[in-house]
mmCIF file with all atom_site columns, C-alpha atoms in Angstrom:
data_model
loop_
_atom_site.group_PDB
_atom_site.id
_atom_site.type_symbol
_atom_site.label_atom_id
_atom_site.label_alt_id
_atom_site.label_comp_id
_atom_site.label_asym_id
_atom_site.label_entity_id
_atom_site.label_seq_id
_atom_site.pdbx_PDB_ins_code
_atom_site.Cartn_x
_atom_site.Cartn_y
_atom_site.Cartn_z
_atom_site.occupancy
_atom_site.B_iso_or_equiv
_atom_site.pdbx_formal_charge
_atom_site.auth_seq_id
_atom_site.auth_comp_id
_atom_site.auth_asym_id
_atom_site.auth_atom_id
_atom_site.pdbx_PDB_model_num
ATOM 1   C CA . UNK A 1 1   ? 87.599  94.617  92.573  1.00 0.00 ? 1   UNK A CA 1
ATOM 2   C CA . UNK A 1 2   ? 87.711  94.798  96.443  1.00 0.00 ? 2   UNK A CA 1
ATOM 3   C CA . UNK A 1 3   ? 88.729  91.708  98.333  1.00 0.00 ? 3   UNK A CA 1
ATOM 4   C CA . UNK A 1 4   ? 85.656  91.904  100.381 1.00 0.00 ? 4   UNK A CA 1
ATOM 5   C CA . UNK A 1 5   ? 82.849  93.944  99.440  1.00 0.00 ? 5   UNK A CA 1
ATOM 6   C CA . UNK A 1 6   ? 80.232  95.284  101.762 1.00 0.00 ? 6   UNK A CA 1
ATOM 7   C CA . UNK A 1 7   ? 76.843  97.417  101.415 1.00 0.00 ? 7   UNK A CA 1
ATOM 8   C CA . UNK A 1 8   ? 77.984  100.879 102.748 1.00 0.00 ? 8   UNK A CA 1
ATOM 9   C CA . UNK A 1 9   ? 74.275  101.056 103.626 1.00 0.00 ? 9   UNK A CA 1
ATOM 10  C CA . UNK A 1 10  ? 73.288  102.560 106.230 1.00 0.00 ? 10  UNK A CA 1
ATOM 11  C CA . UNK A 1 11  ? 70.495  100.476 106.968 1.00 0.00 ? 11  UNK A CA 1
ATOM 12  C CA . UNK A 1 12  ? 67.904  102.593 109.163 1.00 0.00 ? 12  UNK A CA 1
ATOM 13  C CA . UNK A 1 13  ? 65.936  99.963  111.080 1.00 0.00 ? 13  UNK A CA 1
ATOM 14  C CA . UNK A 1 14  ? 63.188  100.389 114.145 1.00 0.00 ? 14  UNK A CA 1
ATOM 15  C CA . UNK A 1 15  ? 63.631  98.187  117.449 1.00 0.00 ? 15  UNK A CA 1
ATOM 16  C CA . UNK A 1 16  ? 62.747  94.805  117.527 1.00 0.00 ? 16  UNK A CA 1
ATOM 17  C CA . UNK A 1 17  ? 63.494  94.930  113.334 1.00 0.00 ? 17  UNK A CA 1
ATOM 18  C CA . UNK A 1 18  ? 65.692  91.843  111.833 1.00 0.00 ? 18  UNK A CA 1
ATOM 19  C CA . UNK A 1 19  ? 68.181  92.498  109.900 1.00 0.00 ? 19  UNK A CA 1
ATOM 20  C CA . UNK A 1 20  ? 70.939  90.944  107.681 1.00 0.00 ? 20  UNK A CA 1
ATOM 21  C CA . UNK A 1 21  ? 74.268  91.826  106.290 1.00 0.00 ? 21  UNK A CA 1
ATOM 22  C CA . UNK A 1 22  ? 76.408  90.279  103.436 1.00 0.00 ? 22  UNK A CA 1
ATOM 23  C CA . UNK A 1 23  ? 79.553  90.416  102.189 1.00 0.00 ? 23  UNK A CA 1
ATOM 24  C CA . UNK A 1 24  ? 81.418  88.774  99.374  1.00 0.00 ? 24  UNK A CA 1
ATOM 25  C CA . UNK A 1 25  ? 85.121  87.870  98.867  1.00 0.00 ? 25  UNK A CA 1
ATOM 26  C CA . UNK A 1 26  ? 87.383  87.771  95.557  1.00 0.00 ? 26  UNK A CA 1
ATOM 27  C CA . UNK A 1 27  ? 90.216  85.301  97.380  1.00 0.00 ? 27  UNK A CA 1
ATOM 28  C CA . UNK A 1 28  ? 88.979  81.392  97.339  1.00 0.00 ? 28  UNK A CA 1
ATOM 29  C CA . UNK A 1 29  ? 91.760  80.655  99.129  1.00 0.00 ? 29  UNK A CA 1
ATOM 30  C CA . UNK A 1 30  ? 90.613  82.530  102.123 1.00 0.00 ? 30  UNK A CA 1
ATOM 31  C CA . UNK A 1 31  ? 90.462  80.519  105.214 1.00 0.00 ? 31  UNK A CA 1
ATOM 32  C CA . UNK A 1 32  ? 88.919  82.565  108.190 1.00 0.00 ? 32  UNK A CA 1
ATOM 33  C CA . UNK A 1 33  ? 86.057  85.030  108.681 1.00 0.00 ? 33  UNK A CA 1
ATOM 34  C CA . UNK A 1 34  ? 85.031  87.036  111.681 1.00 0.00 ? 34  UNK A CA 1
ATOM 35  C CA . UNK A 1 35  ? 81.931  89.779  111.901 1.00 0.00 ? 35  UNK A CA 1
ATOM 36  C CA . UNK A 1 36  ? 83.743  92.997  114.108 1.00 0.00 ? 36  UNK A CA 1
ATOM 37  C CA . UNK A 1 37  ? 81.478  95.732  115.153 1.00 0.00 ? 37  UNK A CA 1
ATOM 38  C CA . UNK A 1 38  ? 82.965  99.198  115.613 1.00 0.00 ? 38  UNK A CA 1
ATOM 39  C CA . UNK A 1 39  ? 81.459  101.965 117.181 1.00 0.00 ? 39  UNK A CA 1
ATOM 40  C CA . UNK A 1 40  ? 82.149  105.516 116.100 1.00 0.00 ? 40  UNK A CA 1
ATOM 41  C CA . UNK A 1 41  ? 85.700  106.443 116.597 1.00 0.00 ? 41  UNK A CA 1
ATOM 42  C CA . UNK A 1 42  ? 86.409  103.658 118.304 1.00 0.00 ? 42  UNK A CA 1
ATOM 43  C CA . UNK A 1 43  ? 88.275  100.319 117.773 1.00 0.00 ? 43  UNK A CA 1
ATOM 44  C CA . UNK A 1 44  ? 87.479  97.704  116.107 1.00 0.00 ? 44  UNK A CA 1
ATOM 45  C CA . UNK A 1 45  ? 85.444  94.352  118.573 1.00 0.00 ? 45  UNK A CA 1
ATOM 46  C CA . UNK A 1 46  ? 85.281  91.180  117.644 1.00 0.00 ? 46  UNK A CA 1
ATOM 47  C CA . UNK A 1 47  ? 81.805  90.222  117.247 1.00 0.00 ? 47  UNK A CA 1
ATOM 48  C CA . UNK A 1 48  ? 81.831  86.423  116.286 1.00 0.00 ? 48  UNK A CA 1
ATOM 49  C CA . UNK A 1 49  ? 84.048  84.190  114.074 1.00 0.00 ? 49  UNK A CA 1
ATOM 50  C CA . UNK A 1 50  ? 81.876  82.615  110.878 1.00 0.00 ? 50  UNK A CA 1
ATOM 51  C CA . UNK A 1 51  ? 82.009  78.714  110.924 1.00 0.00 ? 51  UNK A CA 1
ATOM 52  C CA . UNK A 1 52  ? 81.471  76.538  107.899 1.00 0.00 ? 52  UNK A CA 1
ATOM 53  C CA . UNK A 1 53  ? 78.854  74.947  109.949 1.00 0.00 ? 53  UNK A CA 1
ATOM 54  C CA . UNK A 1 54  ? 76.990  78.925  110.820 1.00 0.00 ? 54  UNK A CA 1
ATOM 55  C CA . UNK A 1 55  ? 76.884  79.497  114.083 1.00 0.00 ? 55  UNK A CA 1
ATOM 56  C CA . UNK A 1 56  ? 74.456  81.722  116.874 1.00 0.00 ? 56  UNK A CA 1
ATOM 57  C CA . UNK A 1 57  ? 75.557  83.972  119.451 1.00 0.00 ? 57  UNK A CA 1
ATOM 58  C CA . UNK A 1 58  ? 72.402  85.168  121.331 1.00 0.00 ? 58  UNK A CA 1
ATOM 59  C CA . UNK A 1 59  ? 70.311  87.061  118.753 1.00 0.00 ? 59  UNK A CA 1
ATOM 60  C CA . UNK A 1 60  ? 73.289  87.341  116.098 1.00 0.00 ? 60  UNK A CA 1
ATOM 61  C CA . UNK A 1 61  ? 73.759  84.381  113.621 1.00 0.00 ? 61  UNK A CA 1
ATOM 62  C CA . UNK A 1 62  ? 76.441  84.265  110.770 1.00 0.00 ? 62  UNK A CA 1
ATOM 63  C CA . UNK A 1 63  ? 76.719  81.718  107.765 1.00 0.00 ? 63  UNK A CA 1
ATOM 64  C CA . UNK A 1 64  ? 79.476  81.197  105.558 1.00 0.00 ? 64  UNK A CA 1
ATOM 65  C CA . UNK A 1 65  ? 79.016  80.276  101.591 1.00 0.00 ? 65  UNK A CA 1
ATOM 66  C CA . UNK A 1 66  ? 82.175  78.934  100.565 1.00 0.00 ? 66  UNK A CA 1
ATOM 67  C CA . UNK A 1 67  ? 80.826  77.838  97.064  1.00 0.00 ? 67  UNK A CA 1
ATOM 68  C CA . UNK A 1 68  ? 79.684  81.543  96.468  1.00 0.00 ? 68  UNK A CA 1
ATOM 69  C CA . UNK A 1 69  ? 81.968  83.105  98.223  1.00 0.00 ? 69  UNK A CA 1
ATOM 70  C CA . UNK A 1 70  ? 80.065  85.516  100.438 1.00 0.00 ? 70  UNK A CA 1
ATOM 71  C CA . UNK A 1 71  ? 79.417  86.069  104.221 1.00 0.00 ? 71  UNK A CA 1
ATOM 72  C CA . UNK A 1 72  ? 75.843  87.075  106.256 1.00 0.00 ? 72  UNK A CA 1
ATOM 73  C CA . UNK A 1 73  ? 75.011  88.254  109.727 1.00 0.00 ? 73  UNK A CA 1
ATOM 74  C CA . UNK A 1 74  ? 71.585  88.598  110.917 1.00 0.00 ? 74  UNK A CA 1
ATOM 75  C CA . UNK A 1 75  ? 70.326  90.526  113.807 1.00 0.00 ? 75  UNK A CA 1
ATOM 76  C CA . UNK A 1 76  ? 67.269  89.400  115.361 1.00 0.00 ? 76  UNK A CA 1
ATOM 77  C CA . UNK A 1 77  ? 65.546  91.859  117.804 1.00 0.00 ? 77  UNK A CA 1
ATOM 78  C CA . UNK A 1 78  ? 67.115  95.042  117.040 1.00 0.00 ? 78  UNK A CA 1
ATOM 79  C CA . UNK A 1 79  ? 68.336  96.827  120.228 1.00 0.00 ? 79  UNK A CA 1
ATOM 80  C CA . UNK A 1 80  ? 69.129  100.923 119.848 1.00 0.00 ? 80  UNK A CA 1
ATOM 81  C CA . UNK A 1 81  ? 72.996  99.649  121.109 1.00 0.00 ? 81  UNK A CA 1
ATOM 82  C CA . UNK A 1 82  ? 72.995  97.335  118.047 1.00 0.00 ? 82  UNK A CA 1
ATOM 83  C CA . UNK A 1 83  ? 73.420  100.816 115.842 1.00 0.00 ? 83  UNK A CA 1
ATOM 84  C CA . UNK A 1 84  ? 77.065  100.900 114.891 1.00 0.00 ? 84  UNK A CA 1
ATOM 85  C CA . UNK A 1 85  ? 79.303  99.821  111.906 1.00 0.00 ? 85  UNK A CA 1
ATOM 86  C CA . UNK A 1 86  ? 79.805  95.947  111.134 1.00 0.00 ? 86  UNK A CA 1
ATOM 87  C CA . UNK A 1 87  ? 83.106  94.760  109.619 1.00 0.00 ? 87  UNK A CA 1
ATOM 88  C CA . UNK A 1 88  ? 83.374  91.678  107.580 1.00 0.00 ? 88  UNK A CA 1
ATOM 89  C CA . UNK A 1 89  ? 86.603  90.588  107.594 1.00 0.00 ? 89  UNK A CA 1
ATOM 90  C CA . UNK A 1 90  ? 88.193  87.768  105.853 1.00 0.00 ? 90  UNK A CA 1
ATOM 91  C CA . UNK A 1 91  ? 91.803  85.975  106.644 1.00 0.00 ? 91  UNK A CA 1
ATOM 92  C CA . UNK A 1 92  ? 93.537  85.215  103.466 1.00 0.00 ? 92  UNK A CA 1
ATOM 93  C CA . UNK A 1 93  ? 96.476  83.328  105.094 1.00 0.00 ? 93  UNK A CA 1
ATOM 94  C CA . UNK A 1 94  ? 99.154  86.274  104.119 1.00 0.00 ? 94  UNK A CA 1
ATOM 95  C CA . UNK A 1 95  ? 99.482  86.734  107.889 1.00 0.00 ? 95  UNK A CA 1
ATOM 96  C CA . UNK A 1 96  ? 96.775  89.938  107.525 1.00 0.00 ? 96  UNK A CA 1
ATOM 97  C CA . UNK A 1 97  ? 93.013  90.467  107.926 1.00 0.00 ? 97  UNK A CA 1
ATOM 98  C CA . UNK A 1 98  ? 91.228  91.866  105.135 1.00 0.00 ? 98  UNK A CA 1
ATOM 99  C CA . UNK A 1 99  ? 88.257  94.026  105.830 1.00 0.00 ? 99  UNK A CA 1
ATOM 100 C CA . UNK A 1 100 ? 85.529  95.875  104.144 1.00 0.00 ? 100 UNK A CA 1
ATOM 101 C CA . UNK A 1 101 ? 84.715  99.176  104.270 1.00 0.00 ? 101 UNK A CA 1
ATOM 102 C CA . UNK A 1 102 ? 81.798  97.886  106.786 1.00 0.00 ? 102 UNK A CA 1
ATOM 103 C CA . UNK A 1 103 ? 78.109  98.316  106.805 1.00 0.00 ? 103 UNK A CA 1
ATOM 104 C CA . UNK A 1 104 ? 76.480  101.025 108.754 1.00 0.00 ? 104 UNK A CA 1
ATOM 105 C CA . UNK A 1 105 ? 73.903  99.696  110.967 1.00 0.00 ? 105 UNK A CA 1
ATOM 106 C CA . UNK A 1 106 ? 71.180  103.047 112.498 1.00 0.00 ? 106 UNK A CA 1
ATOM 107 C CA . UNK A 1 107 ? 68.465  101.217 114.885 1.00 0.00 ? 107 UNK A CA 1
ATOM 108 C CA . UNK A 1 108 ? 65.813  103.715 115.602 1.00 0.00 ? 108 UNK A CA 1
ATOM 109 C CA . UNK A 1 109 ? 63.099  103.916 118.516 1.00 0.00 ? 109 UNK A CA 1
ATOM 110 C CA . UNK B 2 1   ? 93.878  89.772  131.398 1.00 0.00 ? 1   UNK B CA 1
ATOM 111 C CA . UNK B 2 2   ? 95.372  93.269  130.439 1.00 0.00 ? 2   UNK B CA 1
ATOM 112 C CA . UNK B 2 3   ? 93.913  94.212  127.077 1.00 0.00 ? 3   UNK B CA 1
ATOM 113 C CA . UNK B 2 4   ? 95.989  95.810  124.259 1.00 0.00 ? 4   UNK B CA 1
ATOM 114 C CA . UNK B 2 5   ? 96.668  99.579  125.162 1.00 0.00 ? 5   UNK B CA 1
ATOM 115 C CA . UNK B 2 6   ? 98.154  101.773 122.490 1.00 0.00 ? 6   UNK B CA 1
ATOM 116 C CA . UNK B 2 7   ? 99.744  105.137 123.005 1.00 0.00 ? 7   UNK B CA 1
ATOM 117 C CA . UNK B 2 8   ? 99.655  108.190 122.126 1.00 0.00 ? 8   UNK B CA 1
ATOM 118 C CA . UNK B 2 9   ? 95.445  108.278 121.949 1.00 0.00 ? 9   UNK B CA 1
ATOM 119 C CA . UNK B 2 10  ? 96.259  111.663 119.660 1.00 0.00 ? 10  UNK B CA 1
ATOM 120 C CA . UNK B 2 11  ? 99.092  113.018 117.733 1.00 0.00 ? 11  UNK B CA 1
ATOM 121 C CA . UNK B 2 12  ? 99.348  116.108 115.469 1.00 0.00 ? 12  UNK B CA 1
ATOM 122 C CA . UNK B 2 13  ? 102.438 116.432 113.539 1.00 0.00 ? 13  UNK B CA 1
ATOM 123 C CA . UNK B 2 14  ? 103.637 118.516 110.008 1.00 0.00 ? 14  UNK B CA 1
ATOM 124 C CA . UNK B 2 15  ? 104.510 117.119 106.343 1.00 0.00 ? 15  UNK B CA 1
ATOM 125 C CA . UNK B 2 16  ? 108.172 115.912 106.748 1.00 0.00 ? 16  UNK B CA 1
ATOM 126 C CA . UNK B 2 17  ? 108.683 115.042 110.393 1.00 0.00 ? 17  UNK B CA 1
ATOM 127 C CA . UNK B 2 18  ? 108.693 111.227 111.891 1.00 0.00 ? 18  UNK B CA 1
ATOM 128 C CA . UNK B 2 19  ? 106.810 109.778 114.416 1.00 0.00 ? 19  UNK B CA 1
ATOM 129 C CA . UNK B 2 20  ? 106.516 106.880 116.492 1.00 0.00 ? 20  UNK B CA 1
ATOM 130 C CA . UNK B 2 21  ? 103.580 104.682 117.959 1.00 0.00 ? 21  UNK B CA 1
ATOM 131 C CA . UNK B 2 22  ? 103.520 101.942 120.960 1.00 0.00 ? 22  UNK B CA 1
ATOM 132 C CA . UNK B 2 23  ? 101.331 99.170  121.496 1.00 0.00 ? 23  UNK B CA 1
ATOM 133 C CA . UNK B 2 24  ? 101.228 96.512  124.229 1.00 0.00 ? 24  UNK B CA 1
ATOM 134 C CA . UNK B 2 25  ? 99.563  93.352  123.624 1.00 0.00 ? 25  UNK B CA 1
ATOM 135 C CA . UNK B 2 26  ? 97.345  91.709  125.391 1.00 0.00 ? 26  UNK B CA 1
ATOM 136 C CA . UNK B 2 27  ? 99.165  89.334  127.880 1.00 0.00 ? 27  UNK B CA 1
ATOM 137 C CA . UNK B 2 28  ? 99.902  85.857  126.097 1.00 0.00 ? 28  UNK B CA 1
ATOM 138 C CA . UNK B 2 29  ? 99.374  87.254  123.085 1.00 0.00 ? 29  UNK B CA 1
ATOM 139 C CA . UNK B 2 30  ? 102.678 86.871  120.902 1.00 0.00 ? 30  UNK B CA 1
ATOM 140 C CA . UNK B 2 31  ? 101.932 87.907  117.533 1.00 0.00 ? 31  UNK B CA 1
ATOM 141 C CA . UNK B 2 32  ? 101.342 91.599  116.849 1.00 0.00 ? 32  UNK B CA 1
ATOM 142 C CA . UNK B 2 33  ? 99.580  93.982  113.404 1.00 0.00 ? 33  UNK B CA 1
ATOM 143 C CA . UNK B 2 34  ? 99.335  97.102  112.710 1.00 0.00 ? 34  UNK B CA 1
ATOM 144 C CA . UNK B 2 35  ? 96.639  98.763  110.488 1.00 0.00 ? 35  UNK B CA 1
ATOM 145 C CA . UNK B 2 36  ? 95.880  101.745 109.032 1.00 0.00 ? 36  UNK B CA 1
ATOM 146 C CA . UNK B 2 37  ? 92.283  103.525 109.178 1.00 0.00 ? 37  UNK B CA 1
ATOM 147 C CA . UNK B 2 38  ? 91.253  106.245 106.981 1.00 0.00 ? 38  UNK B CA 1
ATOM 148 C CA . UNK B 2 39  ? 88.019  107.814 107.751 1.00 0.00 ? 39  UNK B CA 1
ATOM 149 C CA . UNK B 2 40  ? 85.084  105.962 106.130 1.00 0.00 ? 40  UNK B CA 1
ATOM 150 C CA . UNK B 2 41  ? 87.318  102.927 105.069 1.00 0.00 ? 41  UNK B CA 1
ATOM 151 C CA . UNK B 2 42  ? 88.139  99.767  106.972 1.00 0.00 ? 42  UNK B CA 1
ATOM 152 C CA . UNK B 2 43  ? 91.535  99.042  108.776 1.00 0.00 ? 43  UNK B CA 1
ATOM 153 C CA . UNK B 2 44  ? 94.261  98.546  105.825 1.00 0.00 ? 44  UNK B CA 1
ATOM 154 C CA . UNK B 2 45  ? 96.769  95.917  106.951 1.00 0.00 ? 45  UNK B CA 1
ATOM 155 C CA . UNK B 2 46  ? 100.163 97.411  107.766 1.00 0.00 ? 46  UNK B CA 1
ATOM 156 C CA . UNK B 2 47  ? 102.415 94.565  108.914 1.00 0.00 ? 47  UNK B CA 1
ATOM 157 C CA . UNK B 2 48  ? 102.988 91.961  111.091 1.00 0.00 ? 48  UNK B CA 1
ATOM 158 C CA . UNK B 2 49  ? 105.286 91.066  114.013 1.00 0.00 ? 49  UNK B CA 1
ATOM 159 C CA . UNK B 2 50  ? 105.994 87.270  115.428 1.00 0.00 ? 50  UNK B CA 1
ATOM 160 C CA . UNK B 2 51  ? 108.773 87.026  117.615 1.00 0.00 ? 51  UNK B CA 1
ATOM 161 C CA . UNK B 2 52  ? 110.495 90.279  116.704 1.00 0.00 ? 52  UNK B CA 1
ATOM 162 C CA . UNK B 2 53  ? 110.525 89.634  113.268 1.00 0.00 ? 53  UNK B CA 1
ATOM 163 C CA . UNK B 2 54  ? 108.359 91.027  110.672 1.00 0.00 ? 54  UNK B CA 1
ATOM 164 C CA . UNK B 2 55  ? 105.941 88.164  109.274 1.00 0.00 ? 55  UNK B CA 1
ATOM 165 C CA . UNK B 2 56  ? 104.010 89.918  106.473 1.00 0.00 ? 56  UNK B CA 1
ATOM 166 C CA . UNK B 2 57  ? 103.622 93.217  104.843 1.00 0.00 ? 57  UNK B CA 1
ATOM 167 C CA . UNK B 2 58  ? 100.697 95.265  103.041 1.00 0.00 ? 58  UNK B CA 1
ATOM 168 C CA . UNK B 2 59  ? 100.612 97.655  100.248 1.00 0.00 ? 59  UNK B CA 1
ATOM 169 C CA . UNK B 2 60  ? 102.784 100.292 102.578 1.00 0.00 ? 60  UNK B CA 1
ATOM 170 C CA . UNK B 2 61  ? 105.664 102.209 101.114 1.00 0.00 ? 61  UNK B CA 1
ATOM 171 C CA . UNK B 2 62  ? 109.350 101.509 103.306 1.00 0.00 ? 62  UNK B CA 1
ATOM 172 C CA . UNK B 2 63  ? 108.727 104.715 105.659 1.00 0.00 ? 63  UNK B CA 1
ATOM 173 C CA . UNK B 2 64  ? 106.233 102.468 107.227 1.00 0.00 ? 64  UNK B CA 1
ATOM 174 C CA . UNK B 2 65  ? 108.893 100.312 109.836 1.00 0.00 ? 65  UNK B CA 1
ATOM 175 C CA . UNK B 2 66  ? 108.086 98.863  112.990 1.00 0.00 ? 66  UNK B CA 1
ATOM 176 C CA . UNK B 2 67  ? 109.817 96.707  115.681 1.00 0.00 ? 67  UNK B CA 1
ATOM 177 C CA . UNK B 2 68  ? 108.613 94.253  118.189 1.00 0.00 ? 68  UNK B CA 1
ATOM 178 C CA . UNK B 2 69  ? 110.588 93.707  121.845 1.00 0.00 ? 69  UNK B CA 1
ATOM 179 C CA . UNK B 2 70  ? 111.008 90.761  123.567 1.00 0.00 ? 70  UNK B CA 1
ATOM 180 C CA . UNK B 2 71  ? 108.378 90.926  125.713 1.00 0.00 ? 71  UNK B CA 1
ATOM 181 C CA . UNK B 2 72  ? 106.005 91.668  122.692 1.00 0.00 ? 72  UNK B CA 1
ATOM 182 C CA . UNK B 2 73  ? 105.314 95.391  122.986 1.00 0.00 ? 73  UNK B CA 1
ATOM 183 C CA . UNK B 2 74  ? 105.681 96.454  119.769 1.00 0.00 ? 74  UNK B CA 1
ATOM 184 C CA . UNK B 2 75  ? 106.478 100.309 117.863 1.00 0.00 ? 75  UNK B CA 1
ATOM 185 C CA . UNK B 2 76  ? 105.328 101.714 114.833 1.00 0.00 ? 76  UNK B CA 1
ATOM 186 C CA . UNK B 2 77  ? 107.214 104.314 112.532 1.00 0.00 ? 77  UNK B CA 1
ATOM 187 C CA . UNK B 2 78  ? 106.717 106.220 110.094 1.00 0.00 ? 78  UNK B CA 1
ATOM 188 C CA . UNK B 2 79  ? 109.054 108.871 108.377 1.00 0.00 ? 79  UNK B CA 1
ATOM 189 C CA . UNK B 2 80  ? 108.859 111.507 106.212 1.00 0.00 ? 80  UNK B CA 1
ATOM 190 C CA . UNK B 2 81  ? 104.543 112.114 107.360 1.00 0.00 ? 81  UNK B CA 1
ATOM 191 C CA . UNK B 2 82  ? 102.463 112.984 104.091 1.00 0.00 ? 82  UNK B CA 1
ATOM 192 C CA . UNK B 2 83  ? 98.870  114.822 104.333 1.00 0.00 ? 83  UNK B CA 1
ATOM 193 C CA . UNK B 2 84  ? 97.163  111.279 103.703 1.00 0.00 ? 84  UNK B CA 1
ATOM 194 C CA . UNK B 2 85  ? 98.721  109.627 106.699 1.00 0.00 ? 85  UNK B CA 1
ATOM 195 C CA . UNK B 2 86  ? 96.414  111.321 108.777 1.00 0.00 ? 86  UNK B CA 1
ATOM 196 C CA . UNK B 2 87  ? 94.525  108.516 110.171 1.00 0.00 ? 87  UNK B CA 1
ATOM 197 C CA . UNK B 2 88  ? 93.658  106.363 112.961 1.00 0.00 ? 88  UNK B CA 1
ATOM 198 C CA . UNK B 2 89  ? 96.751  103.526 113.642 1.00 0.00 ? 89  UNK B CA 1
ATOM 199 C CA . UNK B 2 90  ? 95.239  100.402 115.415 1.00 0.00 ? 90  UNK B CA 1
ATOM 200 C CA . UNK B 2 91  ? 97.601  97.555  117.020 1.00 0.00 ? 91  UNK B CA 1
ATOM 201 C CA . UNK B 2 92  ? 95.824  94.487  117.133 1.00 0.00 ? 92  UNK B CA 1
ATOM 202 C CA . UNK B 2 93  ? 97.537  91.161  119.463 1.00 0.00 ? 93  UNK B CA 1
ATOM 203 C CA . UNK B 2 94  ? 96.787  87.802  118.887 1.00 0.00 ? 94  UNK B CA 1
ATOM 204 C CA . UNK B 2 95  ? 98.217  84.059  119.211 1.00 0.00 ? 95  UNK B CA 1
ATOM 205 C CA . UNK B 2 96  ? 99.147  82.752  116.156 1.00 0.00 ? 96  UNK B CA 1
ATOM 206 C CA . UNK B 2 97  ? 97.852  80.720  114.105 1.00 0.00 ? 97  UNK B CA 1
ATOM 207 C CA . UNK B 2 98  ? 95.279  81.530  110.904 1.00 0.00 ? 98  UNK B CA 1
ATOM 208 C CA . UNK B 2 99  ? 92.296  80.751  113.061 1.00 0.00 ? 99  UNK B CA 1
ATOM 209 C CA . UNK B 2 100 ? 93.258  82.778  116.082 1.00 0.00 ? 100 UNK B CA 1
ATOM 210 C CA . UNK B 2 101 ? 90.870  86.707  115.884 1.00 0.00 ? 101 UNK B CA 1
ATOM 211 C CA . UNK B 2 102 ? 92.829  89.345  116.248 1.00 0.00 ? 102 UNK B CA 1
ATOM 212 C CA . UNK B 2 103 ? 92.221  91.763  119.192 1.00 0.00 ? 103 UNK B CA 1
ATOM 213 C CA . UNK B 2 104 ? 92.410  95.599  118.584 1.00 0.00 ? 104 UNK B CA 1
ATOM 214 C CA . UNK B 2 105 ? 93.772  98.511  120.923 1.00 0.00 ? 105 UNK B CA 1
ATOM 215 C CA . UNK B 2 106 ? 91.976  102.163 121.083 1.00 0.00 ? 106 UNK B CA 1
ATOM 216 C CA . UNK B 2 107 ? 94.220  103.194 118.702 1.00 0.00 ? 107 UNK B CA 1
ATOM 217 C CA . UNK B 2 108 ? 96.298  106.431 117.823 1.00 0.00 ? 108 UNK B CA 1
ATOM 218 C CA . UNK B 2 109 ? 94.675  109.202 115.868 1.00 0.00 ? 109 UNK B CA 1
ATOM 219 C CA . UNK B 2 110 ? 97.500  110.625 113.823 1.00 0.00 ? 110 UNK B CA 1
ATOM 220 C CA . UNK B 2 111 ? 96.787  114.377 111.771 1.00 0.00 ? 111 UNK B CA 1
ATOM 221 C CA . UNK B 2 112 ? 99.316  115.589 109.548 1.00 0.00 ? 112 UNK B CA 1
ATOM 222 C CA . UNK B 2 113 ? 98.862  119.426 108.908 1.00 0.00 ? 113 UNK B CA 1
#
């Protein structure tokens, strides 16, 4: 089993569409989680850190389930720059970030 | 602020030879990783460099060897290239501390022919 699992997807969505992305992770002792968007052949951005508490950024929110174990971002308002691939990524506390294999995101006009 | 820059952007090199990657962290940024990005995967983790010593390791084999300098610039080798380390190589900088998100340079795309 992966240490964090993501929906390849891609999830084809018009403008102005909401969407939502989860991820789970096998390691309970994991201690930080971020959302990084990365655009095709390009590096990976950080797109928010995932609080215990969830937390908004503007139309993107992200909760954290520490009970289950798993990870969501939504997208409110789909813009055409939204399309790209989103990387959950988990910090295990072995000095390394863990991510998925991401979740391809295709907004459409 | 001066972001992290990486260099080479490209590199094409043949089964056997060595190479060797740069990265410059972003300024106050002490703590550096390296990760490895096959296409259609997520970054692997590499290692990890705090104050010129290596802090933490991945799944990589010992041909995988890096440094980190003083002023926290930090290199990346690998000997003895194989076909499947054709990839992209991204440095990421960040303070330290488990919290603290790690901020990524363009990155090098390696090919191995």
């Amino acid at each position: 089993r992966k240490e964090v699992e993501q929906d390849p997807g891609p999830f084809n969505v018009p403008e102005g569409a909401t969407v939502a992305f989860n991820c789970t992770y096998s390691n309970s002792a994991s201690q930080s989680f971020f959302w990084y968007r990365q655009d095709c052949r390009k590096e990976p951005k950080l797109l928010m850190s995932v609080y215990s508490s969830g937390n908004e950024d503007g139309r993107f929110t992200a909760q954290l389930n520490r009970a289950s174990q798993y990870i969501s971002l939504l997208i409110r308002d789909s813009k055409l720059s939204d399309s790209a691939t989103y990387l959950c990524v988990v910090h295990t506390g072995r000095r390394a970030l863990t991510f998925g294999s991401g979740t391809r995101l295709q907004v459409q006009p | 602020e001066t972001g992290v820059t990486q260099s080479p952007t490209h590199l094409i090199k043949t089964r056997g030879q060595q190479v060797t990657l740069r990265c410059s962290s972003q300024s106050g940024h002490n703590t550096v990783s390296w990760y490895q990005q096959a296409l259609g995967q997520g970054p692997q983790f590499i290692f990890q460099y705090y104050r010129e010593e290596e802090n933490g390791r991945g799944n990589f084999p010992p041909r995988f060897s890096g440094l980190q300098f003083p002023n926290y610039s930090s290199e990346l080798n690998v000997n003895a290239l194989e076909l499947d380390d054709s990839a992209l190589y991204l440095c990421a900088s960040s303070l330290a501390g488990i919290n603290q998100p790690q901020h990524f340079g363009d990155g090098t795309r390696l090919s191995i022919l």
